[in-house]
């Protein structure tokens, strides 16, 4: 799997940003991003000149839009055309999400617990969602140094609650990036994973276009890992098969020949990503596996300052027959700026039992 560093929530002069698309792309490239999603409020006009800017900075620009209403903001990416938001009412967001899907896009809740009006008109999510299976992702980290913010903690808890209920929803970060400017706050990155054999050659327009579609599909399928530091990834192995983030682990009946074999979790911490663009103090961090059954693993791992990659392996315990394991993710905890925070987390690997198929 090749992982691409993405920023999925940005704005330009075409809405309330104070930067051109070129300035945004230059800033993103300097921060080591491979792709950005342009999500201007209620317009896609800012994409003018997209192809030339992509070529200049070697950066994929994914088309999107942020639906901005009094009842909440919804980030959408990958649409083939403008999706009209103006008739959306508080109990009609399901139809709005259907419209986004009809145009080939995916939809997510933007900063759902950010303080709302009048400080930020409609920022707080108040839509009544009837079909959570249709929600593609939740922006659980918003802004810079997101893991320290209470509103993001609430969004992360909402995501966990929906996973526990059996929904298969991805989680992302989004800076909600409006302007170029210096900040020493930790910056979050959503890494999207593409299979090695699907990655085309680099540097030409065909490859840029191909990667854009693949990145959208990766988020649609939940192949995502979020971090303010090293890249954290997880796979499960059983019976000779490997299951990556976003995939579904089969039932014991489906893997009858190997059901007695233990399930192995393989965790990787890559400290070489975006070299020189982030730092952690030397410390012993906590690497955890977490599922609907609670905390399943807690390992102490040293932070690395020399860009090395760490690989760890553990065996999952058997779940009780009456409480099936529905999902599992990895989390990295440690100290940043004197606060004990979540540094990185993977999206979930799902289990066939007890989940809602997408």
Short mmCIF file of N, CA and C in Angstrom, two decimals, residues 22-113:
data_model
loop_
_atom_site.label_atom_id
_atom_site.label_comp_id
_atom_site.label_asym_id
_atom_site.label_seq_id
_atom_site.Cartn_x
_atom_site.Cartn_y
_atom_site.Cartn_z
N UNK A 22 -3.47 28.84 -6.60
CA UNK A 22 -2.03 28.68 -6.76
C UNK A 22 -1.29 28.87 -5.44
N UNK A 23 -1.70 29.88 -4.66
CA UNK A 23 -1.06 30.10 -3.36
C UNK A 23 -1.35 28.94 -2.41
N UNK A 24 -2.57 28.42 -2.47
CA UNK A 24 -2.93 27.26 -1.64
C UNK A 24 -2.08 26.05 -2.02
N UNK A 25 -1.96 25.80 -3.33
CA UNK A 25 -1.19 24.64 -3.79
C UNK A 25 0.28 24.78 -3.41
N UNK A 26 0.82 25.98 -3.55
CA UNK A 26 2.23 26.19 -3.18
C UNK A 26 2.44 25.92 -1.70
N UNK A 27 1.53 26.43 -0.87
CA UNK A 27 1.64 26.20 0.57
C UNK A 27 1.52 24.72 0.92
N UNK A 28 0.59 24.03 0.25
CA UNK A 28 0.41 22.60 0.52
C UNK A 28 1.64 21.79 0.11
N UNK A 29 2.21 22.13 -1.04
CA UNK A 29 3.41 21.42 -1.50
C UNK A 29 4.56 21.64 -0.53
N UNK A 30 4.69 22.86 -0.01
CA UNK A 30 5.77 23.14 0.95
C UNK A 30 5.60 22.36 2.25
N UNK A 31 4.35 21.99 2.56
CA UNK A 31 4.09 21.22 3.78
C UNK A 31 4.09 19.72 3.52
N UNK A 32 4.49 19.32 2.32
CA UNK A 32 4.66 17.90 2.04
C UNK A 32 3.40 17.16 1.67
N UNK A 33 2.35 17.88 1.28
CA UNK A 33 1.13 17.19 0.89
C UNK A 33 1.24 16.70 -0.55
N UNK A 34 0.62 15.56 -0.81
CA UNK A 34 0.53 15.02 -2.16
C UNK A 34 -0.77 15.46 -2.84
N UNK A 35 -1.78 15.80 -2.05
CA UNK A 35 -3.08 16.16 -2.62
C UNK A 35 -3.84 17.06 -1.66
N UNK A 36 -4.70 17.90 -2.24
CA UNK A 36 -5.63 18.69 -1.45
C UNK A 36 -7.02 18.54 -2.07
N UNK A 37 -8.04 18.73 -1.24
CA UNK A 37 -9.41 18.85 -1.76
C UNK A 37 -9.81 20.30 -1.61
N UNK A 38 -10.25 20.91 -2.71
CA UNK A 38 -10.73 22.29 -2.65
C UNK A 38 -12.21 22.25 -2.31
N UNK A 39 -12.57 22.81 -1.15
CA UNK A 39 -13.94 22.71 -0.65
C UNK A 39 -14.49 24.10 -0.32
N UNK A 40 -14.47 24.98 -1.31
CA UNK A 40 -15.01 26.31 -1.09
C UNK A 40 -16.49 26.23 -0.72
N UNK A 41 -16.95 27.23 0.02
CA UNK A 41 -18.35 27.26 0.44
C UNK A 41 -19.27 27.47 -0.77
N UNK A 42 -20.11 26.48 -1.00
CA UNK A 42 -21.21 26.59 -1.95
C UNK A 42 -20.82 26.97 -3.37
N UNK A 43 -19.60 26.67 -3.75
CA UNK A 43 -19.17 26.95 -5.13
C UNK A 43 -18.00 26.05 -5.50
N UNK A 44 -17.89 25.77 -6.80
CA UNK A 44 -16.74 25.03 -7.32
C UNK A 44 -15.98 25.87 -8.32
N UNK A 45 -16.25 27.18 -8.33
CA UNK A 45 -15.63 28.05 -9.32
C UNK A 45 -14.13 28.21 -9.09
N UNK A 46 -13.65 27.94 -7.89
CA UNK A 46 -12.23 28.12 -7.59
C UNK A 46 -11.32 27.13 -8.28
N UNK A 47 -11.89 26.14 -8.96
CA UNK A 47 -11.07 25.13 -9.63
C UNK A 47 -10.49 25.61 -10.95
N UNK A 48 -10.82 26.82 -11.35
CA UNK A 48 -10.28 27.35 -12.61
C UNK A 48 -8.75 27.31 -12.59
N UNK A 49 -8.17 26.76 -13.62
CA UNK A 49 -6.72 26.66 -13.71
C UNK A 49 -6.15 25.45 -12.98
N UNK A 50 -7.01 24.55 -12.56
CA UNK A 50 -6.60 23.38 -11.76
C UNK A 50 -5.48 22.57 -12.42
N UNK A 51 -5.64 22.23 -13.69
CA UNK A 51 -4.67 21.34 -14.34
C UNK A 51 -3.27 21.97 -14.37
N UNK A 52 -3.19 23.25 -14.71
CA UNK A 52 -1.89 23.90 -14.78
C UNK A 52 -1.23 23.98 -13.39
N UNK A 53 -2.04 24.26 -12.39
CA UNK A 53 -1.49 24.37 -11.03
C UNK A 53 -1.03 23.00 -10.53
N UNK A 54 -1.80 21.96 -10.85
CA UNK A 54 -1.37 20.61 -10.47
C UNK A 54 0.00 20.29 -11.08
N UNK A 55 0.15 20.61 -12.35
CA UNK A 55 1.42 20.33 -13.02
C UNK A 55 2.56 21.12 -12.39
N UNK A 56 2.30 22.39 -12.08
CA UNK A 56 3.36 23.26 -11.55
C UNK A 56 3.88 22.77 -10.22
N UNK A 57 2.95 22.32 -9.36
CA UNK A 57 3.36 21.96 -7.99
C UNK A 57 3.40 20.45 -7.76
N UNK A 58 3.06 19.64 -8.77
CA UNK A 58 3.08 18.19 -8.60
C UNK A 58 2.11 17.74 -7.53
N UNK A 59 0.96 18.39 -7.49
CA UNK A 59 -0.02 18.18 -6.42
C UNK A 59 -1.37 17.85 -7.03
N UNK A 60 -2.04 16.83 -6.52
CA UNK A 60 -3.40 16.54 -6.99
C UNK A 60 -4.39 17.47 -6.30
N UNK A 61 -5.31 18.05 -7.06
CA UNK A 61 -6.34 18.91 -6.50
C UNK A 61 -7.68 18.23 -6.76
N UNK A 62 -8.32 17.77 -5.69
CA UNK A 62 -9.56 17.03 -5.81
C UNK A 62 -10.72 18.02 -5.77
N UNK A 63 -11.63 17.97 -6.74
CA UNK A 63 -12.76 18.90 -6.73
C UNK A 63 -13.74 18.59 -5.61
N UNK A 64 -14.23 19.63 -4.97
CA UNK A 64 -15.19 19.45 -3.89
C UNK A 64 -15.94 20.72 -3.60
N UNK A 65 -16.72 20.69 -2.54
CA UNK A 65 -17.49 21.86 -2.12
C UNK A 65 -17.91 21.66 -0.67
N UNK A 66 -18.03 22.73 0.07
CA UNK A 66 -18.57 22.64 1.42
C UNK A 66 -19.98 23.23 1.41
N UNK A 67 -20.96 22.36 1.57
CA UNK A 67 -22.34 22.83 1.71
C UNK A 67 -22.39 23.66 2.99
N UNK A 68 -22.84 24.88 2.90
CA UNK A 68 -22.83 25.76 4.07
C UNK A 68 -24.26 26.25 4.31
N UNK A 69 -24.85 25.82 5.40
CA UNK A 69 -26.23 26.15 5.71
C UNK A 69 -26.35 26.51 7.18
N UNK A 70 -27.51 26.96 7.60
CA UNK A 70 -27.75 27.28 9.00
C UNK A 70 -27.80 26.02 9.87
N UNK A 71 -27.97 24.84 9.27
CA UNK A 71 -28.13 23.60 10.04
C UNK A 71 -26.85 22.76 10.08
N UNK A 72 -25.80 23.22 9.42
CA UNK A 72 -24.56 22.46 9.44
C UNK A 72 -23.80 22.60 8.13
N UNK A 73 -22.54 22.20 8.18
CA UNK A 73 -21.69 22.23 6.99
C UNK A 73 -21.36 20.79 6.59
N UNK A 74 -21.41 20.52 5.29
CA UNK A 74 -21.12 19.17 4.80
C UNK A 74 -20.05 19.27 3.73
N UNK A 75 -18.92 18.61 3.94
CA UNK A 75 -17.87 18.60 2.92
C UNK A 75 -18.16 17.50 1.91
N UNK A 76 -17.98 17.84 0.65
CA UNK A 76 -18.21 16.88 -0.42
C UNK A 76 -17.01 16.91 -1.35
N UNK A 77 -16.60 15.78 -1.84
CA UNK A 77 -15.49 15.75 -2.80
C UNK A 77 -15.80 14.75 -3.90
N UNK A 78 -15.16 14.99 -5.05
CA UNK A 78 -15.28 14.06 -6.17
C UNK A 78 -16.52 14.22 -7.01
N UNK A 79 -17.24 15.33 -6.87
CA UNK A 79 -18.45 15.51 -7.67
C UNK A 79 -18.09 15.82 -9.12
N UNK A 80 -18.94 15.35 -10.02
CA UNK A 80 -18.74 15.64 -11.43
C UNK A 80 -19.35 16.97 -11.82
N UNK A 81 -20.24 17.50 -10.97
CA UNK A 81 -20.91 18.77 -11.26
C UNK A 81 -21.38 19.38 -9.96
N UNK A 82 -21.83 20.61 -10.03
CA UNK A 82 -22.32 21.33 -8.85
C UNK A 82 -23.58 20.65 -8.29
N UNK A 83 -23.60 20.47 -6.98
CA UNK A 83 -24.77 19.90 -6.30
C UNK A 83 -25.47 21.03 -5.54
N UNK A 84 -26.71 21.27 -5.89
CA UNK A 84 -27.46 22.39 -5.32
C UNK A 84 -27.85 22.08 -3.87
N UNK A 85 -27.49 22.93 -2.95
CA UNK A 85 -27.75 22.76 -1.54
C UNK A 85 -28.91 23.61 -1.02
N UNK A 86 -29.45 24.51 -1.87
CA UNK A 86 -30.29 25.59 -1.36
C UNK A 86 -31.62 25.15 -0.80
N UNK A 87 -32.11 23.95 -1.17
CA UNK A 87 -33.40 23.50 -0.66
C UNK A 87 -33.26 22.57 0.54
N UNK A 88 -32.06 22.37 1.02
CA UNK A 88 -31.87 21.44 2.13
C UNK A 88 -32.51 21.99 3.40
N UNK A 89 -33.33 21.18 4.06
CA UNK A 89 -33.88 21.55 5.35
C UNK A 89 -33.39 20.58 6.40
N UNK A 90 -33.71 20.85 7.65
CA UNK A 90 -33.07 20.13 8.75
C UNK A 90 -33.31 18.62 8.70
N UNK A 91 -34.47 18.19 8.20
CA UNK A 91 -34.72 16.75 8.12
C UNK A 91 -34.59 16.24 6.69
N UNK A 92 -33.90 16.98 5.83
CA UNK A 92 -33.77 16.56 4.44
C UNK A 92 -32.35 16.34 3.97
N UNK A 93 -31.42 16.15 4.91
CA UNK A 93 -30.03 16.00 4.50
C UNK A 93 -29.78 14.66 3.79
N UNK A 94 -30.63 13.66 4.07
CA UNK A 94 -30.44 12.37 3.39
C UNK A 94 -30.58 12.54 1.87
N UNK A 95 -31.55 13.36 1.48
CA UNK A 95 -31.73 13.61 0.04
C UNK A 95 -30.51 14.36 -0.51
N UNK A 96 -29.97 15.29 0.28
CA UNK A 96 -28.77 16.01 -0.16
C UNK A 96 -27.60 15.08 -0.37
N UNK A 97 -27.41 14.14 0.54
CA UNK A 97 -26.31 13.17 0.39
C UNK A 97 -26.53 12.30 -0.84
N UNK A 98 -27.80 11.92 -1.08
CA UNK A 98 -28.11 11.15 -2.29
C UNK A 98 -27.73 11.92 -3.55
N UNK A 99 -27.98 13.23 -3.54
CA UNK A 99 -27.62 14.05 -4.70
C UNK A 99 -26.12 14.04 -4.94
N UNK A 100 -25.35 14.13 -3.84
CA UNK A 100 -23.89 14.09 -3.96
C UNK A 100 -23.45 12.75 -4.54
N UNK A 101 -24.03 11.67 -4.03
CA UNK A 101 -23.68 10.34 -4.54
C UNK A 101 -24.07 10.18 -6.01
N UNK A 102 -25.22 10.76 -6.37
CA UNK A 102 -25.69 10.67 -7.76
C UNK A 102 -24.70 11.31 -8.72
N UNK A 103 -24.00 12.32 -8.24
CA UNK A 103 -23.00 13.01 -9.06
C UNK A 103 -21.61 12.41 -8.90
N UNK A 104 -21.54 11.23 -8.29
CA UNK A 104 -20.27 10.52 -8.19
C UNK A 104 -19.40 10.95 -7.03
N UNK A 105 -19.93 11.80 -6.15
CA UNK A 105 -19.13 12.31 -5.04
C UNK A 105 -19.37 11.56 -3.74
N UNK A 106 -18.63 11.95 -2.72
CA UNK A 106 -18.84 11.42 -1.38
C UNK A 106 -19.01 12.60 -0.42
N UNK A 107 -19.63 12.34 0.72
CA UNK A 107 -20.03 13.42 1.62
C UNK A 107 -19.64 13.11 3.05
N UNK A 108 -19.24 14.16 3.76
CA UNK A 108 -18.86 13.99 5.16
C UNK A 108 -19.31 15.16 6.01
N UNK A 109 -19.44 14.91 7.31
CA UNK A 109 -19.79 15.97 8.25
C UNK A 109 -18.55 16.82 8.51
N UNK A 110 -18.66 18.14 8.32
CA UNK A 110 -17.54 19.03 8.60
C UNK A 110 -17.64 19.53 10.04
N UNK A 111 -16.50 19.48 10.75
CA UNK A 111 -16.41 20.01 12.12
C UNK A 111 -17.77 20.01 12.85
N UNK A 112 -18.36 18.83 13.09
CA UNK A 112 -19.76 18.77 13.55
C UNK A 112 -20.03 19.37 14.91
N UNK A 113 -19.01 19.56 15.74
CA UNK A 113 -19.26 20.10 17.09
C UNK A 113 -18.56 21.44 17.31
#
